Structure formats: structure tokens, C-alpha cells
XYZ file of C-alpha atoms in Angstrom:
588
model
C -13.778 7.776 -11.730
C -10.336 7.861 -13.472
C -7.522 7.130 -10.477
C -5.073 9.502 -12.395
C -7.213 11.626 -10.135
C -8.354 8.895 -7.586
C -11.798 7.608 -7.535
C -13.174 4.425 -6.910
C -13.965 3.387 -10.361
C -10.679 2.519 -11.056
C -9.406 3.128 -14.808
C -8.874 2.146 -18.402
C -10.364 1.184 -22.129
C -8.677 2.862 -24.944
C -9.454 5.719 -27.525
C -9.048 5.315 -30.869
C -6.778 7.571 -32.145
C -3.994 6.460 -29.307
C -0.860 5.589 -30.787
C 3.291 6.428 -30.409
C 3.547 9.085 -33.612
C 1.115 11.448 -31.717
C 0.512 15.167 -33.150
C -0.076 16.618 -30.087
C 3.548 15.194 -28.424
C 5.287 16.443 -31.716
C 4.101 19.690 -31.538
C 5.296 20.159 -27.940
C 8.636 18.660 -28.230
C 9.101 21.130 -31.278
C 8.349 23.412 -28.045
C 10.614 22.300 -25.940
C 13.634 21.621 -28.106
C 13.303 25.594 -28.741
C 13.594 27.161 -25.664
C 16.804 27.113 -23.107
C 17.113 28.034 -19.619
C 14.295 28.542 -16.644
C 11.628 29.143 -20.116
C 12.402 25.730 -20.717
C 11.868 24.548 -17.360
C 8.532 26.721 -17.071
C 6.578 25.175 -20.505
C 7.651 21.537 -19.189
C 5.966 22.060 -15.930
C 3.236 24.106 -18.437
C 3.145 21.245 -19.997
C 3.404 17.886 -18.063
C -0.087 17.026 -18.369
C -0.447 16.929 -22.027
C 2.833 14.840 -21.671
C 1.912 12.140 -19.341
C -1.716 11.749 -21.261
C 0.256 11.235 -24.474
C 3.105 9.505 -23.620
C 4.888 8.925 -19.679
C 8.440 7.929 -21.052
C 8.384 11.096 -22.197
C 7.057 13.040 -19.545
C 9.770 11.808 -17.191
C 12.441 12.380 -19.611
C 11.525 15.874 -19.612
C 11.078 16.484 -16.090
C 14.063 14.812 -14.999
C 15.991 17.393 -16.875
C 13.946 20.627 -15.486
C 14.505 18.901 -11.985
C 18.687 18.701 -13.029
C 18.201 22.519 -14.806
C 16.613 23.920 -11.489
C 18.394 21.978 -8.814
C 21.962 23.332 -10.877
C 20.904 27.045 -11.290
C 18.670 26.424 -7.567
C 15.792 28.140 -9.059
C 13.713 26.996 -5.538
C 10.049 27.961 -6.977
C 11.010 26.259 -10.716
C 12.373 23.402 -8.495
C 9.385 22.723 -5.994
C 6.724 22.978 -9.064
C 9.011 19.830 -10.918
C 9.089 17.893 -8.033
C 5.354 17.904 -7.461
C 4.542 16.980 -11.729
C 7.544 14.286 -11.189
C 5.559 13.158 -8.627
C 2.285 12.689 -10.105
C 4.119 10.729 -13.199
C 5.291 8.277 -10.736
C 2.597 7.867 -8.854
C 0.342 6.928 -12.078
C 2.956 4.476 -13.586
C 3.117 2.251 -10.140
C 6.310 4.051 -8.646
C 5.158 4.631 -5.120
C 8.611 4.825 -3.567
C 9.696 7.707 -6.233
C 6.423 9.292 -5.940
C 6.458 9.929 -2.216
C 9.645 10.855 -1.995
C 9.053 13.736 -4.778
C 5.968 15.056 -3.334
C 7.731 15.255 0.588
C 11.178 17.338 -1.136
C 8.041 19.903 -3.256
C 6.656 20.578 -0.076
C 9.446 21.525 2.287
C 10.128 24.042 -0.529
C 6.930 25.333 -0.604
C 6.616 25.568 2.676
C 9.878 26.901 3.036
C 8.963 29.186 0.449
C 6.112 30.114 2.326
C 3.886 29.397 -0.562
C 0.301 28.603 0.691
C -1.078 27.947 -3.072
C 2.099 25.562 -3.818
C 1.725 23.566 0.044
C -2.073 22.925 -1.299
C -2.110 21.252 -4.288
C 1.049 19.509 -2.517
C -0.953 18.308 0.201
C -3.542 17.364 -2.321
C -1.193 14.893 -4.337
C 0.257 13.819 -0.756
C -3.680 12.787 0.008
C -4.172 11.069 -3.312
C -0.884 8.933 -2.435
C -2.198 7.855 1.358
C -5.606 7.236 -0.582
C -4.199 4.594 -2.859
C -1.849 3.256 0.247
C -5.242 2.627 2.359
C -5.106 5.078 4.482
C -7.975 7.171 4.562
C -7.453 9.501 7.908
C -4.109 10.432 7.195
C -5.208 10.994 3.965
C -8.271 13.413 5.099
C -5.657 15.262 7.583
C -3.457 16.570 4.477
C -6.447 17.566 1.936
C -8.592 19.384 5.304
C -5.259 21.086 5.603
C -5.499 21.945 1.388
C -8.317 23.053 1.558
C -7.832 25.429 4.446
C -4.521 26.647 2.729
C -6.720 27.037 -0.519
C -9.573 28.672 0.735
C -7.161 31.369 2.524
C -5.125 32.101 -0.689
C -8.490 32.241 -2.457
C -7.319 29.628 -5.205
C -10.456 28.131 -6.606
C -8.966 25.538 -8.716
C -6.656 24.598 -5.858
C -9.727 24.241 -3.349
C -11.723 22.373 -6.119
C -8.419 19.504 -6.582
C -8.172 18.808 -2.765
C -12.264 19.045 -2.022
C -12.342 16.393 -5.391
C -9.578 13.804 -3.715
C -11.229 14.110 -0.334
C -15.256 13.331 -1.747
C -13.053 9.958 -2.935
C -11.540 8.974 0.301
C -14.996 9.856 1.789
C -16.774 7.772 -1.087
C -14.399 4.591 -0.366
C -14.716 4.971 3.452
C -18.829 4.250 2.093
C -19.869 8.400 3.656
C -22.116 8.630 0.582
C -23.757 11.816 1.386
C -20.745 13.159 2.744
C -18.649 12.199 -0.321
C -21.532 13.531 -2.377
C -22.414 16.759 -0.909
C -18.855 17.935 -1.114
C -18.222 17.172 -4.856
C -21.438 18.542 -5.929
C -20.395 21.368 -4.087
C -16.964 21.311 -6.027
C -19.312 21.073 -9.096
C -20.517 24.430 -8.239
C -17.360 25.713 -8.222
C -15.564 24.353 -11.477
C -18.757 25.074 -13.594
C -18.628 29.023 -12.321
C -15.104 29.297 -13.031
C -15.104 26.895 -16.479
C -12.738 24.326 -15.418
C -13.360 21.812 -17.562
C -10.001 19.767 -16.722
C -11.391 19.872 -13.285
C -15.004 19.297 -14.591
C -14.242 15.701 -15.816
C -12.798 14.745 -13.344
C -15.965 15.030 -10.816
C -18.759 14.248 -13.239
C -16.591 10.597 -13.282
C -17.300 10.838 -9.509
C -20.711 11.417 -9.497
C -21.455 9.323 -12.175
C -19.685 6.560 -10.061
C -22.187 7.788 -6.899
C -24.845 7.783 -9.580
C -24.395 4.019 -10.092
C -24.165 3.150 -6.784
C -27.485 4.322 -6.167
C -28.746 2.412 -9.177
C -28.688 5.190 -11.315
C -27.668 3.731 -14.572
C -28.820 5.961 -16.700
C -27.373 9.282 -15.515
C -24.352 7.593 -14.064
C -23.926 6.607 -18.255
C -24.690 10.520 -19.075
C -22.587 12.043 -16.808
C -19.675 9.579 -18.002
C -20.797 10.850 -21.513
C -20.245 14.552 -20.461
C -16.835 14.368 -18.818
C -15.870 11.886 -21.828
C -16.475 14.511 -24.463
C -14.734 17.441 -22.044
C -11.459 15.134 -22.528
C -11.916 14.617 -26.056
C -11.880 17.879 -26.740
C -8.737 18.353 -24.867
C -7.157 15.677 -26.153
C -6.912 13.796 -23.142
C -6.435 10.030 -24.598
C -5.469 8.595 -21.731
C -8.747 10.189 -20.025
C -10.960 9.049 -22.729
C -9.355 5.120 -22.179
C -10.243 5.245 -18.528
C -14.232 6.819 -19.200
C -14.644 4.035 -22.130
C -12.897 1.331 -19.471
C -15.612 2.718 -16.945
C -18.347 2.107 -19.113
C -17.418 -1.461 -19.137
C -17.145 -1.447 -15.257
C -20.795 0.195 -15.477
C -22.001 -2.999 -17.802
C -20.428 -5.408 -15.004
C -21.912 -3.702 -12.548
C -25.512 -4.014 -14.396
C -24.868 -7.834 -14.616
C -24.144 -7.575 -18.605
C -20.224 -9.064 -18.466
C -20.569 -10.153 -22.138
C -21.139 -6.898 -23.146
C -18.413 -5.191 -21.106
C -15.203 -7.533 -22.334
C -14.933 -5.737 -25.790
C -14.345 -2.575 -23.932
C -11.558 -4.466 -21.367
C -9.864 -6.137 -24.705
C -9.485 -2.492 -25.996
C -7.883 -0.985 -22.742
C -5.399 -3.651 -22.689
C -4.266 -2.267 -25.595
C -4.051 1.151 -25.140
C -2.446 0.638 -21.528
C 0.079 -1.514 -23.021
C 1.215 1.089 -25.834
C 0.920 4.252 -23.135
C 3.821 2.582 -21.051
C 0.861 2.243 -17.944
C 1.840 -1.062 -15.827
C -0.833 -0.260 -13.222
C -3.575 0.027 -15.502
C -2.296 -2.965 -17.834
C -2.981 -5.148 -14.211
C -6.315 -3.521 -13.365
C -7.497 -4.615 -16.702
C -6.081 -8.104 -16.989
C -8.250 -8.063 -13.346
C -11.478 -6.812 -15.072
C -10.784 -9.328 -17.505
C -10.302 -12.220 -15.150
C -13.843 -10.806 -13.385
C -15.433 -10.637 -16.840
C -14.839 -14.132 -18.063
C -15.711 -15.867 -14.441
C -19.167 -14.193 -14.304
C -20.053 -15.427 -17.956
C -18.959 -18.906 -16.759
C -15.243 -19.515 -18.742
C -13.339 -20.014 -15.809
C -10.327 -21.568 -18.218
C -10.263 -17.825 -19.724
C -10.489 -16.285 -16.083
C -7.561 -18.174 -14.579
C -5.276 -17.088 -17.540
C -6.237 -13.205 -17.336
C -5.481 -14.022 -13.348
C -2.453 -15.512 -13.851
C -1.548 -12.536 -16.141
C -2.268 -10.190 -13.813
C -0.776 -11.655 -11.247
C 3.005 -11.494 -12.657
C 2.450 -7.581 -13.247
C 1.014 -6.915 -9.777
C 4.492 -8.612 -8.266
C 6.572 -6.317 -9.872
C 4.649 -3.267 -8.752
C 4.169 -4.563 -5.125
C 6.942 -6.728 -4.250
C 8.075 -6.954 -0.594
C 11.090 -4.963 -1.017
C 9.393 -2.401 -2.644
C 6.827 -2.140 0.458
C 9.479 -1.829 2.934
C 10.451 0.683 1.040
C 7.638 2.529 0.985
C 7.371 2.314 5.001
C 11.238 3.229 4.906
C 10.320 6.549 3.303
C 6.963 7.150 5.175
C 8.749 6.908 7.951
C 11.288 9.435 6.668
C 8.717 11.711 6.137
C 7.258 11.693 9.814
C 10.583 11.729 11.256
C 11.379 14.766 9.424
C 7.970 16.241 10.542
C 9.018 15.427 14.317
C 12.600 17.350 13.730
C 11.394 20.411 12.586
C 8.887 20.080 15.706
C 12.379 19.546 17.619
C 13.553 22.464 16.095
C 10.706 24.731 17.082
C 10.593 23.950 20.259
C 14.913 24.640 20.698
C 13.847 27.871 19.181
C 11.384 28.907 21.686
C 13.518 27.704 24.356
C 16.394 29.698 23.195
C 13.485 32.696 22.588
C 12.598 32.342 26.496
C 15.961 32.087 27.588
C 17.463 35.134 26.057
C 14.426 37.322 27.504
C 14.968 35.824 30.959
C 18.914 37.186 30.081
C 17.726 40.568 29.288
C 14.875 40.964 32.388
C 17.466 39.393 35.318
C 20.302 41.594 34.042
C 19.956 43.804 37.094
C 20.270 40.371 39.306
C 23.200 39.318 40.686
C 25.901 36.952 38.953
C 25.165 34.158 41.080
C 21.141 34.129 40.447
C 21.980 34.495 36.550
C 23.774 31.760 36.763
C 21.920 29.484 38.561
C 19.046 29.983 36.219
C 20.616 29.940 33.088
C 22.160 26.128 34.404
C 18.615 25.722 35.240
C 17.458 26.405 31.657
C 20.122 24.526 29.824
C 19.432 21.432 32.022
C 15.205 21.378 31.016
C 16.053 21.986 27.678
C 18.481 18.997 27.479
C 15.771 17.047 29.180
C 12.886 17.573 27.080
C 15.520 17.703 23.433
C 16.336 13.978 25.067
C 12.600 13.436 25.670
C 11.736 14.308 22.520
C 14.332 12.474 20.908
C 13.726 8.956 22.630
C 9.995 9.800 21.652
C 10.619 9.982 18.370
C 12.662 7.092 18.182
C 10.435 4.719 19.507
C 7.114 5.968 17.795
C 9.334 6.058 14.482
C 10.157 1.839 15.298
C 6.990 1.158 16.691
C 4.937 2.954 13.195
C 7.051 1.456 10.813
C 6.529 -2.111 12.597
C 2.811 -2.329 13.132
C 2.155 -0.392 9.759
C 4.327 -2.350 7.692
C 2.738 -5.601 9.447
C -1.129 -4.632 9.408
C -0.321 -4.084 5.542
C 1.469 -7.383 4.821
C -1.498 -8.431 6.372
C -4.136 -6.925 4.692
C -2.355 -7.258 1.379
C -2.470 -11.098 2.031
C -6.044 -11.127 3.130
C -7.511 -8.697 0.455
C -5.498 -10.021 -2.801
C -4.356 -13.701 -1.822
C -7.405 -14.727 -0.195
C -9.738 -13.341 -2.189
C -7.681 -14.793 -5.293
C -7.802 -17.913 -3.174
C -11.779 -18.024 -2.600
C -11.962 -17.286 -6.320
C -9.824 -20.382 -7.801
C -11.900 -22.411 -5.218
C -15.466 -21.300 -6.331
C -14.351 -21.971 -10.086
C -13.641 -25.500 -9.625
C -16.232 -26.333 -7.310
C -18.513 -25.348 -10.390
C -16.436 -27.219 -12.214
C -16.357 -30.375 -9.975
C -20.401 -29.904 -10.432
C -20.998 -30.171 -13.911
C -18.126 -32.322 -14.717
C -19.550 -36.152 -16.306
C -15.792 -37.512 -15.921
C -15.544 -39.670 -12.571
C -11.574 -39.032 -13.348
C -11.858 -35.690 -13.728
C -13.673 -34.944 -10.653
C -11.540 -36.784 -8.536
C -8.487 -34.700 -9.637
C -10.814 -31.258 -9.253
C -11.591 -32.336 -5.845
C -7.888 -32.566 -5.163
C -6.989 -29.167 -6.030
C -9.991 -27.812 -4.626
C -8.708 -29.454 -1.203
C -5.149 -28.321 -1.979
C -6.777 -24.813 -2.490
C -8.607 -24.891 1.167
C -5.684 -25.960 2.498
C -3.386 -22.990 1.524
C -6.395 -21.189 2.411
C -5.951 -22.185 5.944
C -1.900 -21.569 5.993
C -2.770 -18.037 5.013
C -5.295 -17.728 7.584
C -2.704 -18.963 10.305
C 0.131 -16.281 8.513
C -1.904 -13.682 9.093
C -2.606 -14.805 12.423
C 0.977 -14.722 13.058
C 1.883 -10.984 11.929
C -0.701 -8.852 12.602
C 0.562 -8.587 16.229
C 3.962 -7.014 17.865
C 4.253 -9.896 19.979
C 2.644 -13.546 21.252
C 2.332 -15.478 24.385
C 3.173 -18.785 24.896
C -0.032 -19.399 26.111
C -1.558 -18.329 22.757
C 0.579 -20.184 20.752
C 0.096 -23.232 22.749
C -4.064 -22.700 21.633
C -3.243 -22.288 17.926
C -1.142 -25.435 18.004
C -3.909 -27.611 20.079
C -6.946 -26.248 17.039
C -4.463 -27.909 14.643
C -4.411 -31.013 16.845
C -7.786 -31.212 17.358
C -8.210 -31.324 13.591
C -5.328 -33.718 12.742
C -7.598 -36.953 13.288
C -7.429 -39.493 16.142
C -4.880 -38.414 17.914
C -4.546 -37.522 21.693
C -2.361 -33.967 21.762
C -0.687 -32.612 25.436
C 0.092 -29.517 25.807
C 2.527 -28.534 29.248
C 3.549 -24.573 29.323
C 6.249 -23.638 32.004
C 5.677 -20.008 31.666
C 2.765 -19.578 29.485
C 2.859 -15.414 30.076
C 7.206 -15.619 28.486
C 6.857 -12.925 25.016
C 7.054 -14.114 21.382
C 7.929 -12.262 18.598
C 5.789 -13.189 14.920
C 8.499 -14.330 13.763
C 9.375 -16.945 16.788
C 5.280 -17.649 17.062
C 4.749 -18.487 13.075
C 8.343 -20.928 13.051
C 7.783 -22.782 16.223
C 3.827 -23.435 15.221
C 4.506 -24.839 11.695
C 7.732 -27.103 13.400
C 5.116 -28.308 15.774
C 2.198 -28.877 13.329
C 4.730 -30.351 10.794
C 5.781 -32.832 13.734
C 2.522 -33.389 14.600
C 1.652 -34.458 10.656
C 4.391 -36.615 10.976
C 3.465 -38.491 13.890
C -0.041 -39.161 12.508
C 0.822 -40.096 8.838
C 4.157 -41.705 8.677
C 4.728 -42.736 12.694
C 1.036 -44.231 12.634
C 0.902 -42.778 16.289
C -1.942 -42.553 18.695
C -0.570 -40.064 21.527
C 2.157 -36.249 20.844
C 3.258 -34.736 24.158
C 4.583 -31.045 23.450
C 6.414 -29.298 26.390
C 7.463 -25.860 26.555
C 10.245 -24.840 29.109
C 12.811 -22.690 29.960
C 16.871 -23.888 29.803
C 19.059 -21.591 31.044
C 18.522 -18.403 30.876
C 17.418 -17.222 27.210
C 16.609 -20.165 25.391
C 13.466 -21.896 25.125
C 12.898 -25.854 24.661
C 9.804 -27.060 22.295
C 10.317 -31.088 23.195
C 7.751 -33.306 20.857
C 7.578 -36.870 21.523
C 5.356 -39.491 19.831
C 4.378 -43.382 20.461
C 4.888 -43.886 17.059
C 6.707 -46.533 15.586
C 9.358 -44.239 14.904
C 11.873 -43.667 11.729
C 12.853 -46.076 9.372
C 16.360 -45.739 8.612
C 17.064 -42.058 7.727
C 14.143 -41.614 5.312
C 12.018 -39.133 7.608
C 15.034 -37.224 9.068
C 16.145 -36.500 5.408
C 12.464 -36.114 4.057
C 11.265 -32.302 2.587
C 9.387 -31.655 5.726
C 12.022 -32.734 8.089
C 14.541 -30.165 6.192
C 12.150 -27.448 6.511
C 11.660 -27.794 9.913
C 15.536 -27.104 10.945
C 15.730 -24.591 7.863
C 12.962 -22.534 10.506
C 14.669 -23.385 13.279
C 18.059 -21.932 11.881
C 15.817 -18.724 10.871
C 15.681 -18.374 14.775
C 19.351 -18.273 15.527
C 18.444 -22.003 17.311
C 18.876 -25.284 16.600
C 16.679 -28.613 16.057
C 17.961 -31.910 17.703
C 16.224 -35.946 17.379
C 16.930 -37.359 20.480
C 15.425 -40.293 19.427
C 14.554 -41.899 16.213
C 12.801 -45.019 17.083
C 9.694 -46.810 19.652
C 8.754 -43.092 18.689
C 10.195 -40.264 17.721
C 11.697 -37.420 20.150
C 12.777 -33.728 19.067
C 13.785 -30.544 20.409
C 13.918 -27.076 19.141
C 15.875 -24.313 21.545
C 15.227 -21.063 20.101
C 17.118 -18.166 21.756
C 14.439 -15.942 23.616
């Protein structure tokens, strides 16, 4: 259950005896501070876990310097084995970028160190990190690949960590029966070889499958078991997350009321562990807890709370970064593919040296020219290949994630604030106070349906004119009594998101315009071609047109040539009275 390991119960609630003046972290930095050289390197990579469970500013301290020690002295083995445990610290504190990047250097060195045990529980992490980035089959491609590695070397605990990450990926993609077969079958395994580390970690999974079949009791009892496995090994950030599940067990049993005390105590304990992603997750649980026992004034605060952590873990920037480094990582795979395939080239050519050496000059000539010319070919092949699939992935990935983020978070967020004060609006006795509910629930629907149309707008490498024209007669069709015509010179001319989302909110901003301030009955749009790269949006009303300056001045009249600047084009009024008349020319 606990997504230090990545289940689908996702984390928290705190353990009583977590604080900063811990026992266990004294003891080992007493350890540490003894030893010198590639010892000290060794018992911090011995060590990490106890570390991170007791305290992650800590942890990183000390495995930034065994990553420094190594990387100086280029112990490679020492090196690759940091990388991997600096790796899993970031990943758990809400450092994606850092954590990818890690776990790709750890396994070109075990790789390159031809280290099948090493690659594994590499490829395991690597798994767990596409897992939490919602992607399940590239996710399944590195742990099958594990597990074959694993099984090969013989390394039961190694087999056991990638079979436990993939029964998770299998368990959100909702294969049940797959997801369960395999971890009972990693159950097996762990309980034969006393792996009790590994043993908590899959009795949290099955007690999650347990409650999804509405098993409460044994999902509670095999929470129980893995609970006391990491009290016993001191685990307190393993005991926060079982105690944090047992609240999510209570919500999921319809008994909220009962569950907040054990949220209230993980917000704690995250806070004072130095855990941002789990500090969020609870503030969410929270926010979930209150709405379902009816104090929505108490769920919109823990919301609001959680909101302002969640931006600093998954801003914008960060995502492209993210893709930036994903991308990395594939275009490194594809290179090393280039590589191989220069090295069988050159393999093939040298034996076609040594067989044609009897041959005359001229006919080794001619095909050793023939040689170097196909492999030129397919290295340039190969090369544009990669290129474009490397533009193309980072594009539509980066998009269909933007995307889903928005949908997922926003919307649901969105749907969530609405449903609150509509049960509000219902048992409110206060004429006044509905009327003001029933605002901001309209305001809510409303943003609703901007999202809707973003989304629209970016989940796609490129638009027609044709489609965009359709998008902007549904908004006309639902802007009142109003008579909308649409005329498309080249309907089948390519948009890109950007171009489609601009030019639809300048038209349905001109469109709001006409209806509500120019009080007119009839909006011609016209889409055509001037010149040769620039398109012409021309809106014209029979509105009674501007007063003064006040429109072309007005927030909405700003915004629209603010998006027509974003475009590298211009917006112009041609005329400002008897109805209005604007163009946009975007460069195309």
C-alpha cells in the first residue's frame, strides 16, 4: 500500500515515537562519522534505508557525498549503487526530475558493468518512476525485463522487488487477478527466504486487493501484520503510511468521522519527516474526509492547502522538465542502438576485406565505396529517425499529460467545489445567500467549460480550420439570440494548438461582445487567406457599435490583442461604430 514502494493505497498517518532527536539516526551517524574512504561509501549505501525512514535531509546529505567520494576516486560499482539510493530519496520527496536522471546514469553503469543483479533492481526503480508518471506499459516493459535479469542471476529478493512494482501497475490498470496472482506468488517467495522488508511491503498490497473485494476484515489483518514487521524494524515512516491506510480503509467503509483522527496525525508526522508529497496527499484525504461528513467550509480549506503544495511539486516548468529528460533517456537508448549497428557494419565490412583479398584492386574498391555509401545512408536514416520520433514523443507526451493533468486534478477539483455549493444553495434559508451561491456555482460551470475547450485545444498536434470553425459555431449557438455565419476559404489549411485555442477565445470574446455590450442581432466571421502565409479572422457585427474608446480599452478587448501578439500577428478595428469590424492576421 505504502508508495515508497508504489501501490495504490497511497501513504501516510504517523507513529508515535517519530520525532528529529531519533536513536536510531544517532547511532548511524556515530557510524558514519567513523569510517573514511570506499567503507564509508559502502555503510551509506548499507544504510540509506534506515536514513530516508528516519530522516531524508539526511539521507541526501550523505549520499551526495558517497556520490562526490566515488565519482573522485571512480569507484564505478560504489558509484552505480549511490546513484540508484539517490534516486529513490528523490523520487519519495517529489523530485521527479533528479530522480530520473539518477536512476538512467546507475544503469548505464550497471549495464556497462555488465551487472545483471544491479540492471534489475535498476529497472525496478525505473518502473516504479513510469508508474507514478502514468505510464503503465512502459512501466511493465522495464520490470518484465527485471524480472528476466533477476530470475537469470537467481536473485530472489531482486525478482521479489520488480514482481511487487509490477502486481501495482497491474492492480491500477484494474487486472485484479493478474495483479493478485503475481504478488501472492511473490508472497511465496519472501516468506521462504524471510524477507520481512520485502514482506510488508506486499501484505500492504494484498490487503489493498483484500478491500477491494470487500474484504474488510482481512484487508485490516494483513495491514496489522506488515504494520508490526515495520515496527520491529523501526521503520517510522512505514508505520505512518499503514496507520494513514487504515484511515483510507475507514473512508472506504463509509466511516469518514472515524478516519480524520488518523489524517490529523499524518499531517504531522509528514510535516516533521521533511515529506512534501505525502504532506499534499494528506491535506487531500483531509479535504475528502470533511466533504463526505458534510463540512464543506473545512473541505475547501484542506483543498486550498493542498493545492499550494501540489504547485510546487508539479509546476509546468518542472513537467517540461521531466519530458526534457525522458526524452534524454530514449535518445540515449537510440545512440547506443546507432552505435551497434556502426559496429556490425564495420564487423561485416572488415570480413568482406579479409574474404575479397585475393580480388582484384578495382573490385575491392568498388565494394568497399559500396559499403561506406549504405552505411552513411542508413547512420543518416537512423539519425533523421531519431530526430523526429524524439520531437514528435516529447510533443504529444508532454501534451496528452498537460491534458490529463487538467482533466484529472482541475476538473475533478472543479466538479467538487460545484457539488459543495449546490448542497449548500439547497439547504441555505437566506434568499441573499443563495443568490450569491448560485453565482459562484455558475462562475464554477463556467470555468468548467473553458477547461473543457483547453483541453480540446492541446490534446492534438494540429487543427483544421474546418474544426475550429465547429467549436466556434457550439459557442454561438449557445450565446443567446444571435444569428452566427461562418465562411471558410480553405477549411482543410493546418493549425497548430496554440493558433486553434487564441483565435477561438478572440472570436468567442468578440462574439460576447457583440451580444452584451453591441446589443447585436447578426456576427459574420470569415476566414481567408492574404498573401501568402497569413491568415485573416474578419468579425463584423450590426451592433450599435463602441462608445467612445470604452470597449477598445476594456479587459477583454486587451486580452484579445495580448493573444493575438502571442501569434507573432496583429489585431486591427476597422470600424468602431453602426457595428463593430475587426481583423486578426496570424502568420500561418
Amino acid at each position: 500500500m505504502g508508495d515508497e514502494k508504489n501501490s495504490t493505497f497511497i501513504f501516510l498517518c504517523i507513529y508515535s515515537g517519530l520525532n528529529t532527536q531519533n536513536p536510531v539516526l544517532d547511532s548511524l551517524e556515530r557510524e558514519i562519522n567513523g569510517l573514511e574512504g570506499k567503507e564509508k561509501v559502502a555503510y551509506i549505501n548499507r544504510q540509506y534505508y534506515s536514513l530516508y525512514s528516519t530522516n531524508f535531509k539526511k539521507a541526501l546529505e550523505h549520499l551526495s557525498f558517497a556520490k562526490k567520494l566515488a565519482e573522485e576516486n571512480e569507484w564505478k560499482p560504489e558509484l552505480a549503487l549511490t546513484l540508484r539510493h539517490l534516486g529513490i530519496v528523490y523520487f519519495l520527496q517529489g523530485n521527479y526530475e533528479s530522480a530520473l536522471s539518477s536512476f538512467q546514469e546507475a544503469l548505464s553503469l550497471f549495464e556497462s558493468l555488465n551487472d545483471p543483479v544491479g540492471t534489475g533492481f535498476t529497472l525496478k526503480e525505473m518502473g516504479n518512476y513510469f508508474k507514478r508518471q502514468k505510464q503503465p506499459e512502459k512501466a511493465l516493459a522495464l520490470l518484465n525485463r527485471g524480472i528476466e535479469l533477476c530470475t537469470q542471476a537467481k536473485d530472489t529478493t531482486c525478482l521479489a522487488e520488480n514482481m511487487d512494482i509490477k502486481g501495482v501497475v497491474l492492480l491500477e490498470m484494474g487486472k485484479l487477478e493478474e495483479a493478485k496472482a503475481i504478488l501472492t506468488s511473490e508472497l511465496e517467495i519472501l516468506e521462504k527466504t524471510n524477507n520481512e522488508t520485502g514482506l510488508s511491503y506486499v501484505l500492504n498490497h494484498l490487503a489493498e486487493i483484500a478491500l477491494m473485494e470487500g474484504q474488510i476484515e482481512n484487508s485490516v489483518n494483513l495491514l496489522q501484520r506488515s504494520t508490526d514487521i515495520r515496527e520491529k524494524n523501526n521503520d517510522l515512516q512505514g508505520v505512518a503510511i499503514n496507520i494513514n491506510n487504515t484511515g483510507e480503509i475507514l473512508m472506504g467503509a463509509g466511516r469518514p468521522a472515524e478516519a480524520i483522527p488518523y489524517f490529523e496525525e499524518a499531517l504531522s508526522a509528514s510535516k516533521e519527516i521533511g515529506f512534501p508529497d505525502l504532506t499534499r496527499h494528506v491535506m487531500q484525504m483531509l479535504s475528502e474526509s470533511y466533504s463526505a461528513i458534510g463540512d464543506t467550509k473545512q473541505g475547501l480549506e484542506w483543498m486550498k492547502k493542498s493545492y499550494a503544495i501540489k504547485d510546487s511539486l508539479f509546476n509546468v516548468k518542472r513537467s517540461e522538465q521531466l519530458a526534457e529528460m525522458d526524452a534524454k533517456y530514449e535518445t540515449a537508448k537510440k545512440e547506443k542502438e546507432l552505435a551497434l549497428k556502426e559496429a556490425q557494419l564495420q564487423k561485416r565490412n572488415t570480413w568482406l576485406y579479409v574474404t575479397i583479398a585475393g580480388i582484384i584492386l578495382l573490385a575491392l574498391l568498388f565494394f568497399f565505396v559500396l559499403r561506406q555509401q549504405q552505411q552513411k545512408r542508413i547512420k543518416a536514416e537512423l539519425q533523421a529517425d531519431l530526430a523526429a520520433s524524439e520531437a514528435s514523443n516529447k510533443l504529444q507526451e508532454e501534451r496528452l499529460r498537460i491534458s490529463r493533468d487538467l482533466h484529472d486534478n482541475l476538473g475533478a477539483e472543479l466538479t467538487l467545489i460545484g457539488s459543495a455549493i449546490n448542497r449548500k444553495v439547497f439547504k441555505s434559508a437566506s434568499p441573499e445567500e443563495k443568490t450569491e451561491l448560485e453565482s459562484i456555482s455558475k462562475n464554477a460551470r463556467e470555468a468548467m467549460g473553458q477547461l473543457r475547450e483547453t483541453i480540446w485545444a492541446i490534446r492534438s498536434e494540429a487543427f483544421t480550420l474546418e474544426s475550429l470553425s465547429h467549436k466556434i459555431n457550439e459557442f454561438g449557438q449557445r450565446a443567446g439570440s444571435i444569428h452566427l455565419h461562418l465562411d471558410v476559404d480553405q477549411p482543410q489549411l493546418k493549425l497548430s494548438p496554440s493558433q486553434t485555442l487564441n483565435l477561438y477565445r478572440i472570436a468567442q470574446e468578440a462574439i460576447t461582445n457583440a451580444v452584451k455590450h453591441g446589443e447585436a442581432r447578426q456576427v459574420s466571421i470569415h476566414f481567408y487567406k492574404k498573401e501568402k502565409n497569413k491568415l485573416v479572422m474578419a468579425v463584423k457585427d450590426d451592433g450599435k457599435g463602441m462608445q467612445g474608446n470604452t470597449r477598445s480599452g476594456g479587459y477583454g478587448m486587451q486580452n484579445m490583442k495580448a493573444r493575438a501578439e502571442e501569434l507573432g500577428g496583429e489585431l486591427n478595428f476597422l470600424s468602431k461604430s453602426g457595428g463593430v469590424h475587426l481583423e486578426v492576421l496570424v502568420p500561418v
